């Protein structure tokens, strides 16, 4: 248990569906992240929220829409996805502990399959 | 973040000590070295973090030479459950209020009976 909870753990959706992934942390961290991990590929940073404000969007297609209503919750809204979007989606939170020193806490991830 | 280089994969047997080395020639003065472990279909998990010399916790040891251009994660007496991908990260690419942690390909450690 890392203190970061993601739901659902598994999701199968059609290309015309709309779904949302949820992430929750009660660690008091002020930064939250969405990462994507495709099969046999490194983690790709998608979005970063700092103090509930989106601060980074790494060229992610608009069919992925993040939302951060408060410092404890992060959502990833999905619509009209493609089969190549099938991947493990990971949420993380972090708090800087000093210069050059940050520890990130990850959720268990949502295994998404687009059919 | 400083660029890191680590082996793509390593094989070991149960009960052996495993040492995974990470090279980071352009590490900055304030950068800490952090290692994460990731099991299949799970998020990475923090293992250990250090700045210089040696750090030890209940899971692993981290050896950092004086020039800090490399580091070695040491896993004592590995078991099958230590099979995972191990990532070495250097620094935290801190911006105004947040860090962006970039993960490389990591080292896939396979422990066999």
mmCIF file of C-alpha atoms in Angstrom:
data_model
loop_
_atom_site.group_PDB
_atom_site.id
_atom_site.type_symbol
_atom_site.label_atom_id
_atom_site.label_comp_id
_atom_site.label_asym_id
_atom_site.label_seq_id
_atom_site.Cartn_x
_atom_site.Cartn_y
_atom_site.Cartn_z
ATOM 1 C CA UNK A 1 0.000 0.000 0.000
ATOM 2 C CA UNK A 2 1.660 3.199 -1.202
ATOM 3 C CA UNK A 3 -1.017 5.675 -0.184
ATOM 4 C CA UNK A 4 -2.019 6.259 -3.817
ATOM 5 C CA UNK A 5 -5.164 4.452 -4.908
ATOM 6 C CA UNK A 6 -6.286 4.010 -8.491
ATOM 7 C CA UNK A 7 -9.623 2.751 -9.752
ATOM 8 C CA UNK A 8 -10.537 0.745 -11.650
ATOM 9 C CA UNK A 9 -7.656 -1.747 -11.769
ATOM 10 C CA UNK A 10 -8.807 -3.093 -15.111
ATOM 11 C CA UNK A 11 -10.897 -1.461 -17.822
ATOM 12 C CA UNK A 12 -12.042 -2.655 -21.216
ATOM 13 C CA UNK A 13 -13.678 -0.050 -23.405
ATOM 14 C CA UNK A 14 -14.813 0.348 -26.953
ATOM 15 C CA UNK A 15 -13.457 3.050 -29.188
ATOM 16 C CA UNK A 16 -16.668 5.066 -28.934
ATOM 17 C CA UNK A 17 -16.982 4.839 -25.155
ATOM 18 C CA UNK A 18 -16.271 7.502 -22.562
ATOM 19 C CA UNK A 19 -14.696 6.420 -19.308
ATOM 20 C CA UNK A 20 -12.704 7.937 -16.483
ATOM 21 C CA UNK A 21 -9.787 6.772 -14.420
ATOM 22 C CA UNK A 22 -9.586 7.921 -10.820
ATOM 23 C CA UNK A 23 -6.607 8.493 -8.571
ATOM 24 C CA UNK A 24 -6.657 9.431 -4.905
ATOM 25 C CA UNK A 25 -3.852 10.266 -2.488
ATOM 26 C CA UNK A 26 -3.982 11.281 1.144
ATOM 27 C CA UNK A 27 -0.270 11.776 1.613
ATOM 28 C CA UNK A 28 -0.501 15.532 1.577
ATOM 29 C CA UNK A 29 1.557 15.758 -1.603
ATOM 30 C CA UNK A 30 1.238 18.825 -3.778
ATOM 31 C CA UNK A 31 2.105 17.292 -7.153
ATOM 32 C CA UNK A 32 0.249 14.550 -9.013
ATOM 33 C CA UNK A 33 1.090 12.819 -12.272
ATOM 34 C CA UNK A 34 -0.319 10.584 -14.979
ATOM 35 C CA UNK A 35 2.066 8.159 -16.666
ATOM 36 C CA UNK A 36 1.421 5.736 -19.494
ATOM 37 C CA UNK A 37 3.298 2.468 -19.826
ATOM 38 C CA UNK A 38 2.849 0.478 -23.019
ATOM 39 C CA UNK A 39 4.079 -3.087 -23.328
ATOM 40 C CA UNK A 40 7.864 -3.324 -23.061
ATOM 41 C CA UNK A 41 8.277 0.464 -23.110
ATOM 42 C CA UNK A 42 9.485 2.939 -20.506
ATOM 43 C CA UNK A 43 7.048 4.982 -18.507
ATOM 44 C CA UNK A 44 5.891 8.043 -20.437
ATOM 45 C CA UNK A 45 4.948 11.140 -18.475
ATOM 46 C CA UNK A 46 1.585 12.442 -19.693
ATOM 47 C CA UNK A 47 0.449 15.193 -17.339
ATOM 48 C CA UNK A 48 1.654 16.925 -14.204
ATOM 49 C CA UNK A 49 -0.480 18.864 -11.749
ATOM 50 C CA UNK A 50 1.057 21.098 -9.133
ATOM 51 C CA UNK A 51 -1.252 22.562 -6.501
ATOM 52 C CA UNK A 52 -4.227 21.538 -8.632
ATOM 53 C CA UNK A 53 -2.956 23.413 -11.677
ATOM 54 C CA UNK A 54 -1.894 21.564 -14.808
ATOM 55 C CA UNK A 55 1.713 22.471 -15.339
ATOM 56 C CA UNK A 56 2.800 19.968 -17.954
ATOM 57 C CA UNK A 57 1.129 18.297 -20.896
ATOM 58 C CA UNK A 58 3.602 16.197 -22.819
ATOM 59 C CA UNK A 59 1.982 16.334 -26.258
ATOM 60 C CA UNK A 60 -0.822 14.053 -25.212
ATOM 61 C CA UNK A 61 -3.735 13.716 -27.676
ATOM 62 C CA UNK A 62 -6.917 15.545 -26.718
ATOM 63 C CA UNK A 63 -8.793 12.250 -26.359
ATOM 64 C CA UNK A 64 -7.096 12.155 -22.935
ATOM 65 C CA UNK A 65 -8.426 14.874 -20.660
ATOM 66 C CA UNK A 66 -7.087 15.223 -17.108
ATOM 67 C CA UNK A 67 -8.871 16.865 -14.216
ATOM 68 C CA UNK A 68 -7.654 17.746 -10.737
ATOM 69 C CA UNK A 69 -10.549 19.018 -8.617
ATOM 70 C CA UNK A 70 -8.496 19.168 -5.423
ATOM 71 C CA UNK A 71 -5.063 18.222 -4.151
ATOM 72 C CA UNK A 72 -6.125 14.678 -3.271
ATOM 73 C CA UNK A 73 -7.877 13.615 -6.448
ATOM 74 C CA UNK A 74 -6.864 13.264 -10.067
ATOM 75 C CA UNK A 75 -8.918 11.997 -12.957
ATOM 76 C CA UNK A 76 -8.135 10.988 -16.508
ATOM 77 C CA UNK A 77 -11.143 11.228 -18.781
ATOM 78 C CA UNK A 78 -11.012 9.026 -21.848
ATOM 79 C CA UNK A 79 -13.044 9.304 -25.052
ATOM 80 C CA UNK A 80 -12.809 7.922 -28.564
ATOM 81 C CA UNK A 81 -9.621 6.050 -27.785
ATOM 82 C CA UNK A 82 -7.697 3.931 -30.247
ATOM 83 C CA UNK A 83 -6.481 0.361 -29.764
ATOM 84 C CA UNK A 84 -2.901 1.652 -29.510
ATOM 85 C CA UNK A 85 -3.937 3.503 -26.356
ATOM 86 C CA UNK A 86 -4.164 0.170 -24.579
ATOM 87 C CA UNK A 87 -1.611 0.334 -21.781
ATOM 88 C CA UNK A 88 -1.043 0.518 -18.059
ATOM 89 C CA UNK A 89 -1.945 3.979 -16.788
ATOM 90 C CA UNK A 90 -0.210 4.975 -13.607
ATOM 91 C CA UNK A 91 -0.931 7.792 -11.214
ATOM 92 C CA UNK A 92 1.735 9.134 -8.908
ATOM 93 C CA UNK A 93 2.152 11.850 -6.320
ATOM 94 C CA UNK A 94 5.272 13.424 -4.910
ATOM 95 C CA UNK A 95 6.615 15.864 -2.382
ATOM 96 C CA UNK A 96 10.053 17.357 -2.698
ATOM 97 C CA UNK A 97 12.283 16.583 0.253
ATOM 98 C CA UNK A 98 15.179 18.856 -0.653
ATOM 99 C CA UNK A 99 17.288 19.945 -3.591
ATOM 100 C CA UNK A 100 17.649 17.121 -6.090
ATOM 101 C CA UNK A 101 15.624 14.829 -3.847
ATOM 102 C CA UNK A 102 12.063 13.813 -4.630
ATOM 103 C CA UNK A 103 10.308 10.557 -3.871
ATOM 104 C CA UNK A 104 7.309 9.554 -5.951
ATOM 105 C CA UNK A 105 4.559 7.241 -4.808
ATOM 106 C CA UNK A 106 2.708 5.304 -7.475
ATOM 107 C CA UNK A 107 -0.681 3.703 -7.546
ATOM 108 C CA UNK A 108 -1.212 0.143 -8.688
ATOM 109 C CA UNK A 109 -2.267 1.325 -12.113
ATOM 110 C CA UNK A 110 -5.233 0.779 -14.398
ATOM 111 C CA UNK A 111 -4.773 -1.812 -17.113
ATOM 112 C CA UNK A 112 -6.716 -0.351 -20.044
ATOM 113 C CA UNK A 113 -7.710 -2.350 -23.096
ATOM 114 C CA UNK A 114 -9.354 -0.573 -26.015
ATOM 115 C CA UNK A 115 -11.302 -2.846 -28.323
ATOM 116 C CA UNK B 1 17.667 14.869 -14.956
ATOM 117 C CA UNK B 2 21.119 13.442 -15.470
ATOM 118 C CA UNK B 3 21.231 10.760 -18.141
ATOM 119 C CA UNK B 4 21.613 7.275 -16.719
ATOM 120 C CA UNK B 5 22.864 4.034 -18.216
ATOM 121 C CA UNK B 6 22.117 0.655 -16.701
ATOM 122 C CA UNK B 7 22.100 -2.911 -18.053
ATOM 123 C CA UNK B 8 18.965 -3.932 -19.893
ATOM 124 C CA UNK B 9 18.735 -7.257 -18.088
ATOM 125 C CA UNK B 10 20.399 -9.448 -15.481
ATOM 126 C CA UNK B 11 19.924 -13.045 -14.421
ATOM 127 C CA UNK B 12 20.496 -14.505 -10.980
ATOM 128 C CA UNK B 13 19.612 -17.463 -8.792
ATOM 129 C CA UNK B 14 17.867 -17.553 -5.473
ATOM 130 C CA UNK B 15 20.114 -16.801 -2.536
ATOM 131 C CA UNK B 16 22.702 -14.881 -4.538
ATOM 132 C CA UNK B 17 23.658 -11.265 -4.083
ATOM 133 C CA UNK B 18 22.798 -9.079 -7.061
ATOM 134 C CA UNK B 19 24.547 -5.830 -7.888
ATOM 135 C CA UNK B 20 23.079 -3.506 -10.497
ATOM 136 C CA UNK B 21 25.277 -0.615 -11.562
ATOM 137 C CA UNK B 22 24.041 2.649 -12.982
ATOM 138 C CA UNK B 23 26.273 5.187 -14.733
ATOM 139 C CA UNK B 24 25.492 8.888 -14.459
ATOM 140 C CA UNK B 25 28.493 10.857 -15.620
ATOM 141 C CA UNK B 26 26.784 14.261 -15.646
ATOM 142 C CA UNK B 27 25.266 14.123 -12.197
ATOM 143 C CA UNK B 28 24.787 17.589 -10.708
ATOM 144 C CA UNK B 29 26.056 18.669 -7.324
ATOM 145 C CA UNK B 30 22.665 18.600 -5.632
ATOM 146 C CA UNK B 31 21.329 15.445 -7.279
ATOM 147 C CA UNK B 32 20.353 12.472 -5.207
ATOM 148 C CA UNK B 33 20.310 8.943 -6.655
ATOM 149 C CA UNK B 34 17.075 7.030 -6.324
ATOM 150 C CA UNK B 35 16.179 3.466 -7.214
ATOM 151 C CA UNK B 36 12.691 2.152 -7.890
ATOM 152 C CA UNK B 37 11.397 -1.394 -8.310
ATOM 153 C CA UNK B 38 8.510 -2.312 -10.584
ATOM 154 C CA UNK B 39 6.679 -5.629 -10.693
ATOM 155 C CA UNK B 40 4.619 -6.506 -13.782
ATOM 156 C CA UNK B 41 1.366 -4.571 -14.050
ATOM 157 C CA UNK B 42 2.121 -2.492 -10.955
ATOM 158 C CA UNK B 43 3.457 0.968 -10.342
ATOM 159 C CA UNK B 44 7.129 1.523 -9.478
ATOM 160 C CA UNK B 45 7.986 1.418 -5.808
ATOM 161 C CA UNK B 46 10.713 3.451 -4.111
ATOM 162 C CA UNK B 47 13.530 1.236 -2.843
ATOM 163 C CA UNK B 48 16.390 3.436 -1.713
ATOM 164 C CA UNK B 49 17.908 6.867 -2.119
ATOM 165 C CA UNK B 50 21.349 8.248 -1.416
ATOM 166 C CA UNK B 51 23.773 11.092 -2.032
ATOM 167 C CA UNK B 52 27.193 9.632 -1.330
ATOM 168 C CA UNK B 53 29.056 6.670 0.222
ATOM 169 C CA UNK B 54 26.708 3.934 1.384
ATOM 170 C CA UNK B 55 23.066 3.759 2.326
ATOM 171 C CA UNK B 56 21.387 0.643 3.663
ATOM 172 C CA UNK B 57 17.805 -0.183 4.508
ATOM 173 C CA UNK B 58 15.820 -3.351 5.077
ATOM 174 C CA UNK B 59 15.532 -3.994 1.345
ATOM 175 C CA UNK B 60 18.839 -3.034 -0.273
ATOM 176 C CA UNK B 61 22.127 -1.190 -0.075
ATOM 177 C CA UNK B 62 23.266 1.622 -2.304
ATOM 178 C CA UNK B 63 26.949 2.216 -2.918
ATOM 179 C CA UNK B 64 28.061 5.551 -4.334
ATOM 180 C CA UNK B 65 31.770 6.218 -5.019
ATOM 181 C CA UNK B 66 33.383 9.529 -4.201
ATOM 182 C CA UNK B 67 33.080 10.910 -7.744
ATOM 183 C CA UNK B 68 29.338 10.023 -7.767
ATOM 184 C CA UNK B 69 29.463 9.202 -11.480
ATOM 185 C CA UNK B 70 27.989 5.776 -10.859
ATOM 186 C CA UNK B 71 26.052 3.921 -8.221
ATOM 187 C CA UNK B 72 25.403 0.280 -7.400
ATOM 188 C CA UNK B 73 22.203 -1.158 -6.029
ATOM 189 C CA UNK B 74 22.912 -4.299 -4.030
ATOM 190 C CA UNK B 75 20.185 -6.827 -3.275
ATOM 191 C CA UNK B 76 21.331 -9.418 -0.722
ATOM 192 C CA UNK B 77 20.199 -13.035 -1.078
ATOM 193 C CA UNK B 78 17.572 -12.499 -3.765
ATOM 194 C CA UNK B 79 14.429 -14.579 -3.962
ATOM 195 C CA UNK B 80 12.034 -15.312 -6.811
ATOM 196 C CA UNK B 81 9.898 -12.394 -5.670
ATOM 197 C CA UNK B 82 12.737 -9.978 -6.453
ATOM 198 C CA UNK B 83 12.141 -10.565 -10.154
ATOM 199 C CA UNK B 84 11.255 -7.088 -11.365
ATOM 200 C CA UNK B 85 12.488 -4.072 -13.302
ATOM 201 C CA UNK B 86 14.827 -1.780 -11.380
ATOM 202 C CA UNK B 87 15.123 1.885 -12.333
ATOM 203 C CA UNK B 88 17.929 4.264 -11.473
ATOM 204 C CA UNK B 89 16.985 7.964 -11.372
ATOM 205 C CA UNK B 90 19.309 10.866 -10.718
ATOM 206 C CA UNK B 91 18.064 14.233 -9.514
ATOM 207 C CA UNK B 92 14.468 15.305 -9.837
ATOM 208 C CA UNK B 93 14.271 17.933 -12.592
ATOM 209 C CA UNK B 94 12.588 20.323 -10.195
ATOM 210 C CA UNK B 95 10.508 23.123 -11.653
ATOM 211 C CA UNK B 96 8.422 25.664 -9.771
ATOM 212 C CA UNK B 97 6.662 23.513 -7.198
ATOM 213 C CA UNK B 98 6.980 20.079 -8.760
ATOM 214 C CA UNK B 99 9.442 17.532 -10.068
ATOM 215 C CA UNK B 100 9.270 15.630 -13.342
ATOM 216 C CA UNK B 101 10.707 12.192 -12.856
ATOM 217 C CA UNK B 102 11.750 10.522 -16.076
ATOM 218 C CA UNK B 103 12.154 6.773 -16.073
ATOM 219 C CA UNK B 104 14.442 5.000 -18.508
ATOM 220 C CA UNK B 105 14.164 1.387 -19.576
ATOM 221 C CA UNK B 106 15.502 0.067 -16.308
ATOM 222 C CA UNK B 107 17.139 -3.296 -15.637
ATOM 223 C CA UNK B 108 15.012 -6.408 -15.859
ATOM 224 C CA UNK B 109 16.209 -8.761 -13.115
ATOM 225 C CA UNK B 110 15.162 -12.388 -13.486
ATOM 226 C CA UNK B 111 15.707 -14.605 -10.471
ATOM 227 C CA UNK B 112 15.560 -18.340 -11.089
ATOM 228 C CA UNK B 113 15.266 -21.248 -8.639
#
